[in-house]
Every structure is written in C-alpha cells, then in structure tokens.
XYZ file of N, CA and C in Angstrom:
465
model
N 28.690 -7.089 25.702
C 27.857 -5.914 25.899
C 26.462 -6.225 25.383
N 25.460 -5.994 26.217
C 24.090 -6.270 25.811
C 23.423 -5.002 25.306
N 22.540 -5.191 24.358
C 21.787 -4.093 23.793
C 20.674 -3.714 24.756
N 20.446 -2.406 24.967
C 19.372 -2.005 25.869
C 18.035 -2.288 25.193
N 17.057 -2.724 25.998
C 15.765 -3.059 25.411
C 15.037 -1.811 24.918
N 14.308 -2.003 23.855
C 13.515 -0.926 23.280
C 12.093 -1.084 23.774
N 11.541 -0.012 24.294
C 10.167 -0.004 24.792
C 9.316 0.831 23.844
N 8.155 0.320 23.492
C 7.214 1.060 22.650
C 5.946 1.264 23.461
N 5.472 2.490 23.524
C 4.246 2.757 24.268
C 3.712 4.138 23.972
N 2.584 4.465 24.594
C 2.005 5.796 24.393
C 2.895 6.872 24.996
N 2.701 8.114 24.587
C 3.528 9.189 25.125
C 3.256 9.424 26.616
N 4.305 9.839 27.298
C 4.227 10.251 28.700
C 4.567 11.733 28.761
N 4.093 12.404 29.787
C 4.403 13.829 29.938
C 5.904 14.083 29.891
N 6.676 13.173 30.464
C 8.129 13.348 30.514
C 8.794 13.189 29.138
N 8.051 12.677 28.158
C 8.593 12.514 26.808
C 8.626 13.825 26.021
N 7.881 14.836 26.490
C 7.705 16.028 25.660
C 9.006 16.646 25.144
N 9.991 16.945 25.985
C 11.189 17.615 25.438
C 11.862 16.808 24.322
N 11.989 15.530 24.509
C 12.641 14.691 23.498
C 11.728 14.506 22.286
N 10.409 14.338 22.515
C 9.456 14.250 21.413
C 9.555 15.506 20.560
N 9.665 16.655 21.218
C 9.744 17.941 20.496
C 10.977 17.960 19.594
N 12.091 17.441 20.070
C 13.305 17.374 19.240
C 13.098 16.437 18.051
N 12.499 15.282 18.309
C 12.247 14.324 17.225
C 11.288 14.913 16.202
N 10.236 15.562 16.681
C 9.253 16.130 15.758
C 9.867 17.264 14.940
N 10.786 18.000 15.544
C 11.521 19.030 14.800
C 12.352 18.381 13.700
N 12.998 17.267 14.012
C 13.774 16.546 13.008
C 12.899 16.072 11.856
N 11.704 15.614 12.180
C 10.747 15.177 11.157
C 10.361 16.358 10.259
N 10.025 17.482 10.878
C 9.644 18.678 10.116
C 10.813 19.163 9.255
N 12.014 19.143 9.804
C 13.191 19.572 9.046
C 13.403 18.679 7.828
N 13.227 17.364 8.002
C 13.409 16.445 6.886
C 12.473 16.799 5.733
N 11.226 17.116 6.066
C 10.240 17.450 5.034
C 10.225 18.940 4.688
N 11.132 19.685 5.282
C 11.261 21.128 5.022
C 9.954 21.866 5.277
N 9.365 21.540 6.427
C 8.134 22.190 6.858
C 8.466 23.000 8.107
N 8.153 24.289 8.106
C 8.437 25.089 9.304
C 7.691 24.521 10.518
N 8.392 24.457 11.648
C 7.791 23.955 12.877
C 7.969 25.019 13.949
N 6.867 25.406 14.548
C 6.908 26.379 15.634
C 6.521 25.683 16.935
N 6.807 26.359 18.033
C 6.384 25.824 19.326
C 4.865 25.744 19.400
N 4.187 26.681 18.746
C 2.720 26.661 18.752
C 2.175 25.416 18.036
N 2.720 25.113 16.862
C 2.278 23.921 16.126
C 2.597 22.665 16.932
N 3.816 22.577 17.415
C 4.211 21.402 18.197
C 3.336 21.263 19.441
N 3.025 22.370 20.082
C 2.171 22.339 21.264
C 0.777 21.837 20.944
N 0.253 22.237 19.794
C -1.064 21.765 19.370
C -1.047 20.257 19.150
N -0.035 19.775 18.443
C 0.058 18.335 18.176
C 0.227 17.568 19.486
N 1.072 18.040 20.371
C 1.271 17.360 21.653
C -0.042 17.315 22.442
N -0.804 18.401 22.408
C -2.106 18.423 23.099
C -3.055 17.403 22.474
N -3.026 17.273 21.145
C -3.855 16.252 20.491
C -3.493 14.868 21.010
N -2.199 14.617 21.142
C -1.737 13.290 21.541
C -2.131 12.953 22.974
N -2.300 13.961 23.789
C -2.649 13.725 25.187
C -4.128 13.870 25.482
N -4.888 14.280 24.478
C -6.307 14.522 24.714
C -7.169 13.374 24.234
N -8.044 12.919 25.113
C -8.904 11.793 24.744
C -9.957 12.181 23.717
N -10.193 13.482 23.526
C -11.224 13.901 22.575
C -10.696 14.017 21.141
N -9.397 13.917 20.954
C -8.829 14.018 19.606
C -8.466 12.630 19.093
N -8.733 12.356 17.805
C -8.442 11.014 17.288
C -6.957 10.693 17.106
N -6.100 11.705 17.076
C -4.668 11.466 16.892
C -4.075 10.797 18.125
N -3.290 9.746 17.890
C -2.599 9.032 18.967
C -1.133 8.883 18.582
N -0.354 8.386 19.507
C 1.077 8.231 19.224
C 1.639 7.000 19.908
N 2.704 6.532 19.316
C 3.579 5.549 19.927
C 4.944 6.209 20.044
N 5.573 5.994 21.169
C 6.924 6.510 21.379
C 7.838 5.307 21.597
N 8.944 5.280 20.872
C 9.978 4.260 21.089
C 10.986 4.852 22.058
N 11.263 4.097 23.128
C 12.205 4.568 24.143
C 13.327 3.553 24.331
N 14.518 4.097 24.415
C 15.687 3.283 24.731
C 16.302 3.876 25.996
N 16.422 3.072 27.028
C 16.894 3.557 28.332
C 16.070 4.747 28.815
N 14.760 4.710 28.550
C 13.859 5.771 28.995
C 13.853 7.006 28.124
N 14.710 7.063 27.136
C 14.851 8.228 26.251
C 14.104 7.978 24.947
N 13.231 8.905 24.557
C 12.500 8.771 23.301
C 13.474 8.811 22.127
N 13.386 7.800 21.257
C 14.257 7.727 20.079
C 13.451 7.612 18.782
N 12.135 7.514 18.903
C 11.296 7.416 17.712
C 9.854 7.716 18.046
N 9.110 8.099 17.017
C 7.692 8.417 17.202
C 6.889 7.924 16.016
N 5.644 7.640 16.278
C 4.669 7.316 15.235
C 3.356 7.951 15.651
N 2.801 8.791 14.795
C 1.492 9.413 15.037
C 0.492 8.746 14.106
N -0.633 8.343 14.647
C -1.618 7.613 13.847
C -3.027 7.964 14.304
N -4.005 7.560 13.478
C -5.408 7.851 13.783
C -6.314 6.921 12.997
N -7.554 6.787 13.425
C -8.511 6.037 12.617
C -8.889 6.844 11.384
N -9.253 6.144 10.324
C -9.646 6.794 9.073
C -10.794 5.991 8.459
N -11.903 6.645 8.156
C -12.990 5.909 7.515
C -12.617 5.495 6.094
N -13.054 4.332 5.717
C -12.883 3.863 4.338
C -14.281 3.560 3.799
N -14.937 4.579 3.239
C -16.347 4.461 2.860
C -16.662 3.309 1.911
N -15.822 3.041 0.922
C -16.134 1.974 -0.028
C -16.159 0.595 0.621
N -15.543 0.472 1.752
C -15.545 -0.793 2.491
C -16.502 -0.755 3.684
N -17.020 0.435 3.982
C -17.880 0.566 5.145
C -17.143 0.203 6.418
N -15.885 0.589 6.481
C -15.058 0.198 7.622
C -14.083 1.316 7.957
N -13.533 1.199 9.131
C -12.499 2.106 9.565
C -11.152 1.405 9.416
N -10.154 2.146 8.944
C -8.787 1.642 8.862
C -7.907 2.607 9.654
N -6.645 2.327 9.711
C -5.723 3.225 10.387
C -4.964 4.071 9.383
N -4.533 5.240 9.830
C -3.704 6.107 9.001
C -2.500 6.536 9.823
N -1.318 6.264 9.313
C -0.067 6.657 9.950
C 0.337 8.007 9.376
N 0.258 9.039 10.192
C 0.589 10.387 9.724
C 2.091 10.651 9.723
N 2.756 10.260 10.777
C 4.170 10.592 10.936
C 4.913 9.405 11.540
N 6.082 9.140 11.022
C 6.986 8.163 11.633
C 8.391 8.735 11.508
N 9.085 8.816 12.634
C 10.430 9.384 12.619
C 11.274 8.693 13.673
N 12.507 8.402 13.310
C 13.470 7.781 14.212
C 14.712 8.666 14.265
N 15.216 8.852 15.462
C 16.451 9.605 15.655
C 17.499 9.071 14.675
N 18.124 9.942 13.887
C 19.116 9.472 12.912
C 20.225 8.615 13.525
N 20.578 8.859 14.785
C 21.615 8.067 15.449
C 21.143 6.664 15.806
N 19.851 6.406 15.716
C 19.290 5.103 16.093
C 18.772 4.320 14.890
N 18.906 4.874 13.712
C 18.410 4.188 12.520
C 19.237 2.941 12.238
N 18.570 1.939 11.694
C 19.229 0.681 11.399
C 19.248 -0.272 12.588
N 18.647 0.148 13.695
C 18.613 -0.674 14.907
C 17.243 -1.298 15.162
N 16.337 -1.230 14.197
C 15.033 -1.858 14.342
C 13.963 -0.998 14.980
N 14.238 0.272 15.229
C 13.259 1.143 15.880
C 12.040 1.340 14.979
N 12.254 1.689 13.718
C 11.142 1.885 12.785
C 10.321 0.619 12.631
N 11.003 -0.508 12.507
C 10.326 -1.803 12.388
C 9.434 -2.051 13.597
N 9.966 -1.812 14.793
C 9.191 -2.072 16.004
C 8.015 -1.117 16.138
N 8.166 0.122 15.684
C 7.033 1.048 15.688
C 5.948 0.558 14.732
N 6.341 0.126 13.530
C 5.353 -0.388 12.576
C 4.658 -1.642 13.106
N 5.404 -2.536 13.722
C 4.803 -3.762 14.249
C 3.879 -3.470 15.435
N 4.228 -2.480 16.251
C 3.342 -2.089 17.353
C 2.054 -1.492 16.801
N 2.167 -0.696 15.741
C 0.969 -0.137 15.109
C 0.131 -1.245 14.486
N 0.771 -2.225 13.906
C 0.052 -3.369 13.343
C -0.746 -4.087 14.434
N -0.167 -4.268 15.587
C -0.873 -4.908 16.703
C -2.078 -4.094 17.145
N -1.923 -2.782 17.190
C -3.047 -1.908 17.540
C -4.146 -2.046 16.486
N -3.754 -2.044 15.213
C -4.726 -2.180 14.123
C -5.488 -3.500 14.242
N -4.784 -4.570 14.529
C -5.441 -5.877 14.681
C -6.425 -5.845 15.838
N -6.030 -5.256 16.958
C -6.898 -5.190 18.135
C -8.147 -4.352 17.873
N -8.033 -3.354 17.023
C -9.168 -2.465 16.734
C -9.988 -2.925 15.531
N -9.564 -3.977 14.892
C -10.300 -4.475 13.736
C -10.033 -3.692 12.462
N -8.963 -2.914 12.445
C -8.581 -2.214 11.225
C -7.942 -3.240 10.302
N -8.455 -3.358 9.116
C -7.904 -4.343 8.186
C -6.739 -3.783 7.370
N -6.449 -2.515 7.594
C -5.382 -1.876 6.816
C -4.885 -0.647 7.568
N -3.627 -0.311 7.354
C -3.053 0.961 7.790
C -2.417 1.576 6.551
N -2.746 2.818 6.309
C -2.194 3.548 5.155
C -1.272 4.655 5.627
N -0.348 5.033 4.752
C 0.467 6.205 5.008
C 1.062 6.701 3.711
N 1.609 7.895 3.765
C 2.257 8.540 2.625
C 3.715 8.790 2.972
N 4.545 8.810 1.970
C 5.907 9.300 2.144
C 6.336 9.922 0.825
N 7.331 10.750 0.885
C 7.812 11.357 -0.348
C 8.624 10.348 -1.139
N 8.568 10.496 -2.444
C 9.244 9.576 -3.344
C 10.738 9.467 -3.043
N 11.363 10.572 -2.667
C 12.807 10.589 -2.436
C 13.218 10.027 -1.066
N 12.263 9.605 -0.263
C 12.574 9.104 1.076
C 12.972 7.625 0.991
N 14.084 7.370 0.328
C 14.496 6.003 0.004
C 14.765 5.139 1.235
N 15.375 5.723 2.240
C 15.689 4.908 3.421
C 14.408 4.407 4.084
N 13.444 5.294 4.290
C 12.173 4.875 4.887
C 11.435 3.916 3.960
N 11.485 4.184 2.686
C 10.787 3.309 1.740
C 11.346 1.888 1.771
N 12.634 1.746 2.017
C 13.192 0.395 2.086
C 12.608 -0.368 3.279
N 12.295 0.331 4.358
C 11.610 -0.279 5.496
C 10.154 -0.559 5.136
N 9.477 0.429 4.589
C 8.052 0.288 4.276
C 7.803 -0.841 3.283
N 8.701 -1.002 2.337
C 8.535 -2.050 1.323
C 8.561 -3.455 1.927
N 9.119 -3.601 3.122
C 9.141 -4.899 3.789
C 7.833 -5.211 4.517
N 7.046 -4.188 4.826
C 5.848 -4.394 5.643
C 4.550 -3.964 4.974
N 4.643 -3.344 3.827
C 3.442 -2.831 3.165
C 3.629 -2.890 1.653
N 2.544 -2.658 0.953
C 2.549 -2.635 -0.506
C 2.300 -1.198 -0.953
N 3.134 -0.725 -1.840
C 2.962 0.632 -2.361
C 1.702 0.677 -3.211
N 0.857 1.659 -2.944
C -0.373 1.799 -3.728
C -0.079 2.604 -4.992
N -1.029 2.602 -5.881
C -0.858 3.331 -7.134
C -1.610 4.670 -7.122
N -2.076 5.086 -5.949
C -2.817 6.337 -5.846
C -1.885 7.532 -5.861
N -2.332 8.603 -6.457
C -1.642 9.881 -6.437
C -2.302 10.740 -5.369
N -1.539 11.592 -4.743
C -2.074 12.481 -3.712
C -2.209 13.882 -4.272
N -3.372 14.483 -4.041
C -3.614 15.868 -4.418
C -3.889 16.665 -3.165
N -3.536 17.935 -3.191
C -3.808 18.844 -2.092
C -4.452 20.093 -2.640
N -5.597 20.476 -2.082
C -6.275 21.696 -2.485
C -6.078 22.725 -1.364
N -5.305 23.753 -1.650
C -5.098 24.807 -0.676
C -6.343 25.694 -0.632
N -6.893 25.868 0.529
C -8.077 26.693 0.702
C -7.624 28.146 0.751
N -8.329 28.987 0.027
C -7.956 30.386 -0.050
C -7.162 30.707 -1.301
N -6.743 29.683 -2.018
C -6.008 29.866 -3.274
C -7.016 30.241 -4.357
N -6.663 31.229 -5.164
C -7.589 31.644 -6.227
C -7.662 30.593 -7.316
N -8.793 30.542 -7.947
C -8.995 29.549 -9.025
C -8.117 29.895 -10.226
N -7.709 28.869 -10.975
C -6.858 29.125 -12.158
C -7.621 29.867 -13.238
C-alpha cells in the first residue's frame, strides 16, 4: 500500500469548507471562540491581494489536512523584513505523518525566496506536541509576550 502524496500550496476556493473545520479545531485548541464572521474575515484576508496575511494548505488526496497562516513582519533593529507564522494546525487524525514538518519546510522555502532571514512564531507553553516539532526546526527565544487590551481601564 502506497502513501498518498501530500501537496502543499496556497488556498483554493474549494478548500474553504475543510479549512473552516481545521481553523475551528485550531480555535478550540486555544479555547478561543470562533464565529463564522471571524472565520470569514480571515478567509477573505487569505484570498485578498491587499492583505499581508497568506496561507499554505496541506492537502492529501485533494482534502485539506493542515494549514499555516503567515505574513511579513518588519524587524526594525535589523532594518529588514522577516516572516511571522500566526497559525499552524494539522488535523489530529493526520498528526505524526509529516504534515507539520512539510508546512514548516514550505514556509522556509518561501522565506528564503523572499529574503526573510528568519521566521518567528508563538505557541503556548503547554503545547508539547507542537513544541517537539518546533524544537527540530527552530530555536526557542527568551522573549516574553505581553498583550495590552485596548479599552481596559488602567490599574
């Protein structure tokens, strides 16, 4: 029995229903509410040439099984642009089959072609399975992340 080939490429209109399921799985993992309105906005970003957000979709037998959302990010201290990986998610039934690895390597190729000397991303500390993949392809930074909610009253 041969393994079906994995295809990595930009999103297609026909990917939307399956992408929506994958993105819901991503939101559920991080316990972030996901609405059709939010998902629709993100999908529109991915298909619009005027928005910096882009995506890679991993497909097996034409079916989306993974996603990676990324964008350029300025790095002022270097006077250069780097890449930022916002989201990476693989169908739980397809994990351990190299889908995440192939998405990261495809993003690396894009970064090389664009002259990005680095791609950064965040993950939660408890995301051990993803971290075991990330540790093979990247170095964990020592930066802490802060978030300032706008509209929150001052302490």
